[in-house]
XYZ file of N, CA and C in Angstrom:
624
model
N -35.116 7.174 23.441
C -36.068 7.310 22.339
C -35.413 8.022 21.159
N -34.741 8.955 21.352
C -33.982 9.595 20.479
C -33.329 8.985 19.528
N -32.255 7.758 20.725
C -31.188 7.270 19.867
C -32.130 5.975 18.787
N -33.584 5.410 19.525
C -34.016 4.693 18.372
C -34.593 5.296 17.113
N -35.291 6.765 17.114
C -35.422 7.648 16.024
C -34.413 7.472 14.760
N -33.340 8.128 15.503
C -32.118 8.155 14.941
C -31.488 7.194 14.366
N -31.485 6.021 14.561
C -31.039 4.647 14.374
C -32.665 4.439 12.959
N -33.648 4.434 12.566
C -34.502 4.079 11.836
C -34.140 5.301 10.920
N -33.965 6.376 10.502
C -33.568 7.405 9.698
C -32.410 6.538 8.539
N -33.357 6.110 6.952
C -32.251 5.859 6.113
C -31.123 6.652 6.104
N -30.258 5.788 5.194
C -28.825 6.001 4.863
C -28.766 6.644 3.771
N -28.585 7.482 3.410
C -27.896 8.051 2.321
C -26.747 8.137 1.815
N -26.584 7.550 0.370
C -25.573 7.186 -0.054
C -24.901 7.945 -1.159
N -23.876 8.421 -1.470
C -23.170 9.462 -2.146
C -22.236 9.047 -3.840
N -22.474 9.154 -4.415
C -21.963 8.705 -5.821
C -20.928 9.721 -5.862
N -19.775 9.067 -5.366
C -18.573 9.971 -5.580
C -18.029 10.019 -7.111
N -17.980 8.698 -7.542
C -17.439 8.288 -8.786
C -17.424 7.159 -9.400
N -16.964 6.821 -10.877
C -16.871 5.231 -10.976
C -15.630 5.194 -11.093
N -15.077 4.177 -10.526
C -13.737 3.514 -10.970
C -13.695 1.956 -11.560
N -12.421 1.789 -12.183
C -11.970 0.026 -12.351
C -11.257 -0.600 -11.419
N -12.100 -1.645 -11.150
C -11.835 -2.573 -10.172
C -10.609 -1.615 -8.829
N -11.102 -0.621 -8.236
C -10.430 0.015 -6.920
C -10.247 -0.874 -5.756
N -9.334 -0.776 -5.781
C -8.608 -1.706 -4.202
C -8.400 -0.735 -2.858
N -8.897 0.377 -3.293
C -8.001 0.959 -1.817
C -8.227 2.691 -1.900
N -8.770 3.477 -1.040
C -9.123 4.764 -0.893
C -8.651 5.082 0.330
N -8.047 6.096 0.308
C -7.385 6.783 1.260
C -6.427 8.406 0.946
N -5.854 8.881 2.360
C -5.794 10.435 1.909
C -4.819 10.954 3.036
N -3.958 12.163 2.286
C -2.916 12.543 3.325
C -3.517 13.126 4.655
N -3.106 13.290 5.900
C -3.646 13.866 6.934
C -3.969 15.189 6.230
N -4.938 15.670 6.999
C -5.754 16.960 6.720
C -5.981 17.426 5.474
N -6.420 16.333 4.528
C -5.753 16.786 2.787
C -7.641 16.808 2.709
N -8.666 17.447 1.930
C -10.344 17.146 1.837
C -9.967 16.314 0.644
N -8.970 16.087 -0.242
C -8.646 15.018 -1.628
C -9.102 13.536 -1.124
N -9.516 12.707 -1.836
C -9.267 11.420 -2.116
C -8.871 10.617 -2.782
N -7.882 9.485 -2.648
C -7.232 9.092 -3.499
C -7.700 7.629 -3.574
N -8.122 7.565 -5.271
C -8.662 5.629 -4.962
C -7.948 5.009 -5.847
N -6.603 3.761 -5.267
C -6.464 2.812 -5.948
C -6.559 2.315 -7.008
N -6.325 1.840 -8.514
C -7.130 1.098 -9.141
C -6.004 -0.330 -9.565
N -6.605 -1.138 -9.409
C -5.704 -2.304 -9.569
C -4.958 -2.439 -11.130
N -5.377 -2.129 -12.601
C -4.715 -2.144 -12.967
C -3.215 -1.148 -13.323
N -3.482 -0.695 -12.159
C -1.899 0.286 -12.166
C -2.208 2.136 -11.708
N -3.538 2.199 -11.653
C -3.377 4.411 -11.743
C -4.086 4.495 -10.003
N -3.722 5.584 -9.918
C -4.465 6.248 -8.524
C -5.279 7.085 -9.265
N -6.322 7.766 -8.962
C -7.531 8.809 -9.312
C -7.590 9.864 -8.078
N -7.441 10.902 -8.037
C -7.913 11.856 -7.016
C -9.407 12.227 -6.954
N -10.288 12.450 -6.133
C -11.514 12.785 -6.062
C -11.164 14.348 -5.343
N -12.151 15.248 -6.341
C -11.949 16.151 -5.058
C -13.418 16.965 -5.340
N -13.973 16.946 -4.098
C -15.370 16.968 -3.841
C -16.252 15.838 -4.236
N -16.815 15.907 -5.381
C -17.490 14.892 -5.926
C -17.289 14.881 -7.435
N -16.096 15.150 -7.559
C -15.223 15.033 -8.499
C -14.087 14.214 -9.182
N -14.234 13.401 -10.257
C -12.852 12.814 -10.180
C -12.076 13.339 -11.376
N -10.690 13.440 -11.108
C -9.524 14.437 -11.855
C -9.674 13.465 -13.109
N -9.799 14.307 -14.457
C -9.911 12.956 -15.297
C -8.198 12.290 -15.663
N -7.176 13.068 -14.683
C -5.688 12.738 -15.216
C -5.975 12.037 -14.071
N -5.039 10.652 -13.791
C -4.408 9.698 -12.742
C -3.627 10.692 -12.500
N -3.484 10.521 -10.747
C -2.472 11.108 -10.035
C -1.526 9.947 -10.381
N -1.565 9.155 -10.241
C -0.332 8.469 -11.061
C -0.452 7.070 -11.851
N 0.366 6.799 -12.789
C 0.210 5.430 -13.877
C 0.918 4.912 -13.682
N 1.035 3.699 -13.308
C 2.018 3.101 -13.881
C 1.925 1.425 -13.792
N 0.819 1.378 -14.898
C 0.390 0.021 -15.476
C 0.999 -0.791 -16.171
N 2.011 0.023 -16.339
C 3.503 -1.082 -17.406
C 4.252 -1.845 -16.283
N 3.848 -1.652 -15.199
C 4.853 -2.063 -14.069
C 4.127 -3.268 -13.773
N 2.796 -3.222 -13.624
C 1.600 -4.279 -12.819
C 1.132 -5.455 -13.438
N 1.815 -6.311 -12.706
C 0.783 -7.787 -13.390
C -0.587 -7.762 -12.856
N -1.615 -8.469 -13.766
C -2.768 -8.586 -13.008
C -3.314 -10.365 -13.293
N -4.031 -10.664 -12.854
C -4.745 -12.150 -12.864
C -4.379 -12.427 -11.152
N -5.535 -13.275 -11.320
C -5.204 -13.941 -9.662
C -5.810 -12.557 -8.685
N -4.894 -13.278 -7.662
C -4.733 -11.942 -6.316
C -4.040 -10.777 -6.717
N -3.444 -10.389 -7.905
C -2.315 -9.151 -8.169
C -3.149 -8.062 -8.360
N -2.134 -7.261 -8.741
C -2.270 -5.724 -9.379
C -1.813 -4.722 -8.139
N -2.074 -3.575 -8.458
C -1.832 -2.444 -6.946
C -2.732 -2.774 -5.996
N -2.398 -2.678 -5.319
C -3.065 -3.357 -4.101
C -3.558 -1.983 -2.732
N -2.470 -1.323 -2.604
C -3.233 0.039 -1.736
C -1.877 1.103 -1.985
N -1.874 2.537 -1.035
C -1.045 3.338 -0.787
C -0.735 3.727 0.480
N 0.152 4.787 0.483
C 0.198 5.237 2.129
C 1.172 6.599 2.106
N 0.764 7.682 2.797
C 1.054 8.608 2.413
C 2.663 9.118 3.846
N 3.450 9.488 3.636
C 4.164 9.820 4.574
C 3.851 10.531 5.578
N 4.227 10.529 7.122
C 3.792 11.615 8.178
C 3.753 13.006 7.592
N 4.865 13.190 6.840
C 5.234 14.738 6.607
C 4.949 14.921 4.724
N 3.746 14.247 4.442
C 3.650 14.121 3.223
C 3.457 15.678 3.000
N 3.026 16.535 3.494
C 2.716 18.588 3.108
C 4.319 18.892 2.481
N 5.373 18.455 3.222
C 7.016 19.332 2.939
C 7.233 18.308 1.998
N 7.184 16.717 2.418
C 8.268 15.955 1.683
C 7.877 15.439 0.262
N 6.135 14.955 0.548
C 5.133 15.100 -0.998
C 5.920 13.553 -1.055
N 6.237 13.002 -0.438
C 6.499 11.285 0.021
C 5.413 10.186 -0.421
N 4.717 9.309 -0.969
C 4.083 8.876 -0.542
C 4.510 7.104 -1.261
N 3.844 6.010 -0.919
C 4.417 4.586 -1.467
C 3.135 3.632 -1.669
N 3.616 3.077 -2.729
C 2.663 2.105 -3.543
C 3.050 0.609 -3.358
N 1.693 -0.628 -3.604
C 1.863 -1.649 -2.701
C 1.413 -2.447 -4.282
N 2.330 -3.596 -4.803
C 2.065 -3.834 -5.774
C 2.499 -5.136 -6.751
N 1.786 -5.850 -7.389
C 2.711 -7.029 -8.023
C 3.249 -6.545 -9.266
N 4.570 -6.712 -9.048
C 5.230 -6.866 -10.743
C 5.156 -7.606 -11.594
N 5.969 -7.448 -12.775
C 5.709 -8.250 -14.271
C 6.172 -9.639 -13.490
N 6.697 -10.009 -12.681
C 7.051 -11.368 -12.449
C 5.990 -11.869 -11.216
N 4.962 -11.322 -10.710
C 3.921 -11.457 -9.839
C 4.993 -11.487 -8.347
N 6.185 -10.854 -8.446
C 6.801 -10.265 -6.979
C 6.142 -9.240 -6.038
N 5.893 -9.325 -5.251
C 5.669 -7.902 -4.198
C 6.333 -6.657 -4.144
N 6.336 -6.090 -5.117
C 6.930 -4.727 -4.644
C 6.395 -3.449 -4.301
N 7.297 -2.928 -3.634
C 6.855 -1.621 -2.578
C 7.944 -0.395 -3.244
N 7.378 1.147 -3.781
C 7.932 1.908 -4.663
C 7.601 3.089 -3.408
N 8.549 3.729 -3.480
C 8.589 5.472 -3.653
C 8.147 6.380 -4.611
N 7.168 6.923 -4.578
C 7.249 8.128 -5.008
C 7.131 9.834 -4.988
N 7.354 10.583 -5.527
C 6.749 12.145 -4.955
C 5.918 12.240 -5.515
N 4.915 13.295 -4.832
C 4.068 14.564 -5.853
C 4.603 15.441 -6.603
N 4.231 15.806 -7.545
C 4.831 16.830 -8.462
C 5.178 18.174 -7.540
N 6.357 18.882 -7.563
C 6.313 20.324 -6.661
C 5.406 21.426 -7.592
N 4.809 21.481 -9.144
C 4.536 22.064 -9.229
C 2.943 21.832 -9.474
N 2.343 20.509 -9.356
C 1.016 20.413 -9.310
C 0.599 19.256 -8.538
N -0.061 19.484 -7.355
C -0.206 18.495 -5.809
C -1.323 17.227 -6.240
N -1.755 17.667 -7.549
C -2.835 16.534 -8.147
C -2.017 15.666 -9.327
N -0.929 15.744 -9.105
C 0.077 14.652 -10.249
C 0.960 14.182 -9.546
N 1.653 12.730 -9.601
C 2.833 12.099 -9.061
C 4.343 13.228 -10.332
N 4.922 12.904 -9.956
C 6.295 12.888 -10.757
C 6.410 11.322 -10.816
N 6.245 10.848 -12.146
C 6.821 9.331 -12.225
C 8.185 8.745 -12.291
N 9.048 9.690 -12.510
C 10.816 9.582 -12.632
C 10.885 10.212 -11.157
N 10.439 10.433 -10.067
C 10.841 10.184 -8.806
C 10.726 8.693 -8.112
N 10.245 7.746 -8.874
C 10.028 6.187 -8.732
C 11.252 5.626 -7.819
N 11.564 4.951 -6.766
C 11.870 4.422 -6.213
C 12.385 3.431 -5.189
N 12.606 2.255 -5.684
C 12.396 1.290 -4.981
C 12.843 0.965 -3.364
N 11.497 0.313 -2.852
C 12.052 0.284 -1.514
C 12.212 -1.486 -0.631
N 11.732 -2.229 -1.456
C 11.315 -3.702 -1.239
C 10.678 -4.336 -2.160
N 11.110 -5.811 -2.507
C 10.783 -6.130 -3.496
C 11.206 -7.724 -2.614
N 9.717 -8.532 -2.738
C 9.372 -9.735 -1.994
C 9.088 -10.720 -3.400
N 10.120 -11.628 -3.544
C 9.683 -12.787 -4.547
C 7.974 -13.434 -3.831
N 7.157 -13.830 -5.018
C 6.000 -14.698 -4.814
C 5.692 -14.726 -5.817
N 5.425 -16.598 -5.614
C 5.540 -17.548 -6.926
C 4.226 -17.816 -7.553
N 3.330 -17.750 -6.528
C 1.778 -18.203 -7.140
C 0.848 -16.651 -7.223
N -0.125 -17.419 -7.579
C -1.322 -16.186 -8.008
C -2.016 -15.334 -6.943
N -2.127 -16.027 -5.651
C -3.039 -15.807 -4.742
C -2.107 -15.343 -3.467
N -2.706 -14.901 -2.641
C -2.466 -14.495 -0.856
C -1.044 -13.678 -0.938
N -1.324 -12.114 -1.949
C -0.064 -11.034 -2.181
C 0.259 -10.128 -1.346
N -1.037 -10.360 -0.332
C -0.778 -9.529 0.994
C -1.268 -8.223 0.461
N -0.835 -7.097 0.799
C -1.490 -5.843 0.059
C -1.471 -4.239 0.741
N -1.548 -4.606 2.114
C -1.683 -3.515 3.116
C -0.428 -2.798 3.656
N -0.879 -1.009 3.432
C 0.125 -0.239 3.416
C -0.569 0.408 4.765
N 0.516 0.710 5.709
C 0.123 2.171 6.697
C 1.141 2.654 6.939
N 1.255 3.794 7.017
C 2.318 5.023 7.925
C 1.640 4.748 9.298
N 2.705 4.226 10.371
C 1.968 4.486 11.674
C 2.348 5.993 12.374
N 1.508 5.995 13.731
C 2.141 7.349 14.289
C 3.228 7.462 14.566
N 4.196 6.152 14.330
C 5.847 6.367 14.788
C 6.471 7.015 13.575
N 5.709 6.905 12.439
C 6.406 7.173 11.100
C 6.697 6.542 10.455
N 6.964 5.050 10.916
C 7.456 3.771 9.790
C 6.539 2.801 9.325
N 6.861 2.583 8.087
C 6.395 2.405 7.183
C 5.365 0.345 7.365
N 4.553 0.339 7.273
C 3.747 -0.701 8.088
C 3.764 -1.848 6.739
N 3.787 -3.059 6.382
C 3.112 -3.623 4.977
C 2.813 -5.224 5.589
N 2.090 -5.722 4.896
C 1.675 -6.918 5.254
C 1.676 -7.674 3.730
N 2.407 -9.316 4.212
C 2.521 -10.046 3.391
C 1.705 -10.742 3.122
N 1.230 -11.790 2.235
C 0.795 -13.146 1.936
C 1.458 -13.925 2.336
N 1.063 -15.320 2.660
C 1.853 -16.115 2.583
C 2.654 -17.127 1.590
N 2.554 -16.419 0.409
C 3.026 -17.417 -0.711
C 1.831 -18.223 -1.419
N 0.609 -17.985 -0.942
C -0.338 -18.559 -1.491
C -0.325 -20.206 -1.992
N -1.460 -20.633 -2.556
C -2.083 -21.645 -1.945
C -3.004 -22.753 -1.050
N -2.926 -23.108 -0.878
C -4.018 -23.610 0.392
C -3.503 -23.725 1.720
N -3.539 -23.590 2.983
C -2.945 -24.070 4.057
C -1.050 -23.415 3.869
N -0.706 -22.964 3.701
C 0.559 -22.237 4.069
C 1.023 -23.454 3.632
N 1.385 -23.971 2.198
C 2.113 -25.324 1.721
C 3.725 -25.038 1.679
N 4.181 -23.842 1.870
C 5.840 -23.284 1.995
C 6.224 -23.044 3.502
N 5.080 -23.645 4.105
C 5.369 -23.264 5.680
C 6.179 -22.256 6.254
N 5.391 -20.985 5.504
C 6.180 -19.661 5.681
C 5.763 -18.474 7.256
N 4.565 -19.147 7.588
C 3.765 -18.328 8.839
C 4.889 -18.385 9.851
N 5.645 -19.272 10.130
C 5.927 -19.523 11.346
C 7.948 -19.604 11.041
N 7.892 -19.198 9.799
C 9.307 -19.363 9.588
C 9.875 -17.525 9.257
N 10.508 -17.060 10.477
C 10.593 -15.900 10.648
C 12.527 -15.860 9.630
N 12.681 -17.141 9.369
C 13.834 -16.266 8.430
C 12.909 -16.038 6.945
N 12.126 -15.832 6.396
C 11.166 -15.621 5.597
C 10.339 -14.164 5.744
N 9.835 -13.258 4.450
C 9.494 -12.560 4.649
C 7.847 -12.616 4.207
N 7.589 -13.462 3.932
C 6.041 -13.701 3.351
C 5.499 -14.282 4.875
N 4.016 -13.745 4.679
C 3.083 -14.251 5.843
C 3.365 -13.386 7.028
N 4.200 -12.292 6.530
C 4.389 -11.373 7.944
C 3.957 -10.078 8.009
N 3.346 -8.771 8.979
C 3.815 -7.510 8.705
C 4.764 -6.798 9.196
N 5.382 -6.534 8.521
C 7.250 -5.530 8.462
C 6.773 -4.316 8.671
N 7.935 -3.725 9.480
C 7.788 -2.245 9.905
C 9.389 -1.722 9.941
N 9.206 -1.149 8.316
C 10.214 -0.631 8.098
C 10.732 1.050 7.966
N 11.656 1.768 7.764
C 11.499 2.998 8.011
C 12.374 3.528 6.230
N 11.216 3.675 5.213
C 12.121 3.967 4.187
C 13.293 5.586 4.212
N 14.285 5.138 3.133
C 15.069 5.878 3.054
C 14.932 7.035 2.018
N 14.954 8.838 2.490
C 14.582 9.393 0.958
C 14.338 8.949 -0.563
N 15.574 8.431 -0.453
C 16.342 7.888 -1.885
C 15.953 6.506 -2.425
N 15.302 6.176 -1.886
C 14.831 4.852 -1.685
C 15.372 3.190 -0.516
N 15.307 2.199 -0.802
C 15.935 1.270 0.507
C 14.523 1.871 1.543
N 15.789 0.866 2.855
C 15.074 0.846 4.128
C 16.229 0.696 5.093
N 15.840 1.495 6.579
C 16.646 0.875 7.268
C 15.555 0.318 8.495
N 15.715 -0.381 9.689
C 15.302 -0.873 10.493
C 15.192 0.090 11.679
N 13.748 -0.059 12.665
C 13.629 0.460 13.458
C 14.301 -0.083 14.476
N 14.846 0.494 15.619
C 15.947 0.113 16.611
C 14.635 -0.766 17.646
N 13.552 -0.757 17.599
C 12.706 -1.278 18.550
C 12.073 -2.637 17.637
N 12.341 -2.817 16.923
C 11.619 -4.185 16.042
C 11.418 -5.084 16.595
N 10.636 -5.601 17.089
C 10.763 -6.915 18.066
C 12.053 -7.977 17.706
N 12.221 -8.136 16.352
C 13.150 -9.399 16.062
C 14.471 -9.060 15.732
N 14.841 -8.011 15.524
C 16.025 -6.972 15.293
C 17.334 -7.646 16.154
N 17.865 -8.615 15.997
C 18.593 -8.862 16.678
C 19.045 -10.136 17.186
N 17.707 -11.267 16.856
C 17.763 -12.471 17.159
C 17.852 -12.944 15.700
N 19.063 -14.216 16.285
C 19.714 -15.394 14.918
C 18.585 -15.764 14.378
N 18.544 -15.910 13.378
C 18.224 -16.462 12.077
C 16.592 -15.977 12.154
N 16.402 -14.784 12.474
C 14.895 -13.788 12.372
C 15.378 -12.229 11.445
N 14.566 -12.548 10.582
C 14.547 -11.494 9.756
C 14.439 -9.857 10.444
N 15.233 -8.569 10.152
C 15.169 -7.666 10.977
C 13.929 -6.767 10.713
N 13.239 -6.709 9.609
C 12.006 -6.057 9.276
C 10.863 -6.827 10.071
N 10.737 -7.690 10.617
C 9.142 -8.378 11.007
C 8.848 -7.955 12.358
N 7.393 -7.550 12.513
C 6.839 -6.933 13.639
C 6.362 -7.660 13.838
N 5.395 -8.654 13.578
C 4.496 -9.802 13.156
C 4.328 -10.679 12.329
N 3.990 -11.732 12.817
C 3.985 -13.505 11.803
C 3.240 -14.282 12.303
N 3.480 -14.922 11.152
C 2.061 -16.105 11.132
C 0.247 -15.455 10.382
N 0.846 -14.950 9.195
C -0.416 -13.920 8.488
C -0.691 -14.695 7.276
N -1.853 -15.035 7.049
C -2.620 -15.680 5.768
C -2.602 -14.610 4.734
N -2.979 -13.809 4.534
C -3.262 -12.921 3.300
C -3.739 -11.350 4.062
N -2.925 -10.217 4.878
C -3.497 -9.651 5.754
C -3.648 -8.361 4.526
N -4.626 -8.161 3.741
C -5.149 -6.800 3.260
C -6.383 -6.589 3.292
């Protein structure tokens, strides 16, 4: 009886903030901040029911938008408290996939440093649609992303199933301070001819 009480008790709903067109909210372990996405290029911090009126970070000169593009999500490093690590998921001026490094400022935890920018992957894609989008830090520490498949209708580059290809897959890579990547020694494909060494998984339509 309880649990049907309980279950009929409206929802209450919380007006954190407004944003433009937000793709993606999320937050360092144990951080009470929130950080939301916005597709044409800035992150926003929320903190309480607050939003910072500075972007934790810009960088809209970088971002194509139309179609499926723009920033797409973030993901913060295991040890984001010491290292202030965190990476952005995103189409460039040429509607490519790229994946950036950046820090937090050391002297204010609500600003990026934008000249800590650093590239870590950068996936050609030719059409408008299926850019893929999805960022995670797993509990191993490496770095999780999921592709599109090149967009279109029906996988017309027959990229799902073609593992020397990096579209239509999610990669689990382990970035490098400085930027790059190197490969986890457990990758499922790490090792077999003509399979790309980043892919954990394939055969993905548009996984964000």
């Amino acid at each position: 009886i309880a649990a049907e009480v309980a279950a009929r008790r409206p929802v209450r709903l919380l007006l954190l903030g407004r944003f433009d067109q937000p793709t993606y909210i999320t937050a360092p372990r144990g951080d009470s901040r929130r950080f939301v996405v916005e597709r044409e290029g800035t992150i926003r911090v929320v903190k309480g029911r607050r939003v910072l009126g500075t972007p934790f970070l810009d960088i809209h000169s970088r971002v194509s938008l139309g179609g499926e593009r723009g920033m797409l999500s973030m993901a913060f490093a295991s040890d984001y408290r010491t290292s202030r690590r965190f990476w952005v998921y995103y189409t460039d001026q040429q509607g490519f996939v790229q994946i950036d490094q950046f820090r937090a400022s050391a002297s204010n935890p609500d600003r990026a440093d934008p000249s800590s920018r650093r590239s870590v992957i950068r996936v050609p894609h030719h059409r408008f649609n299926h850019k893929g989008g999805q960022l995670e830090v797993g509990p191993d520490g490496n770095l999780y992303a999921g592709f599109g498949d090149g967009g279109g209708g029906g996988d017309p580059d027959e990229n799902g199933q073609n593992l020397g290809r990096m579209l239509a897959k999610l990669i689990r890579i382990h970035p490098k301070p400085n930027g790059g990547y190197t490969i986890p020694s457990d990758n499922p494909f790490r090792g077999r001819a003509g399979a790309l060494p980043e892919i954990y998984a394939y055969g993905l339509r548009n996984p964000w």
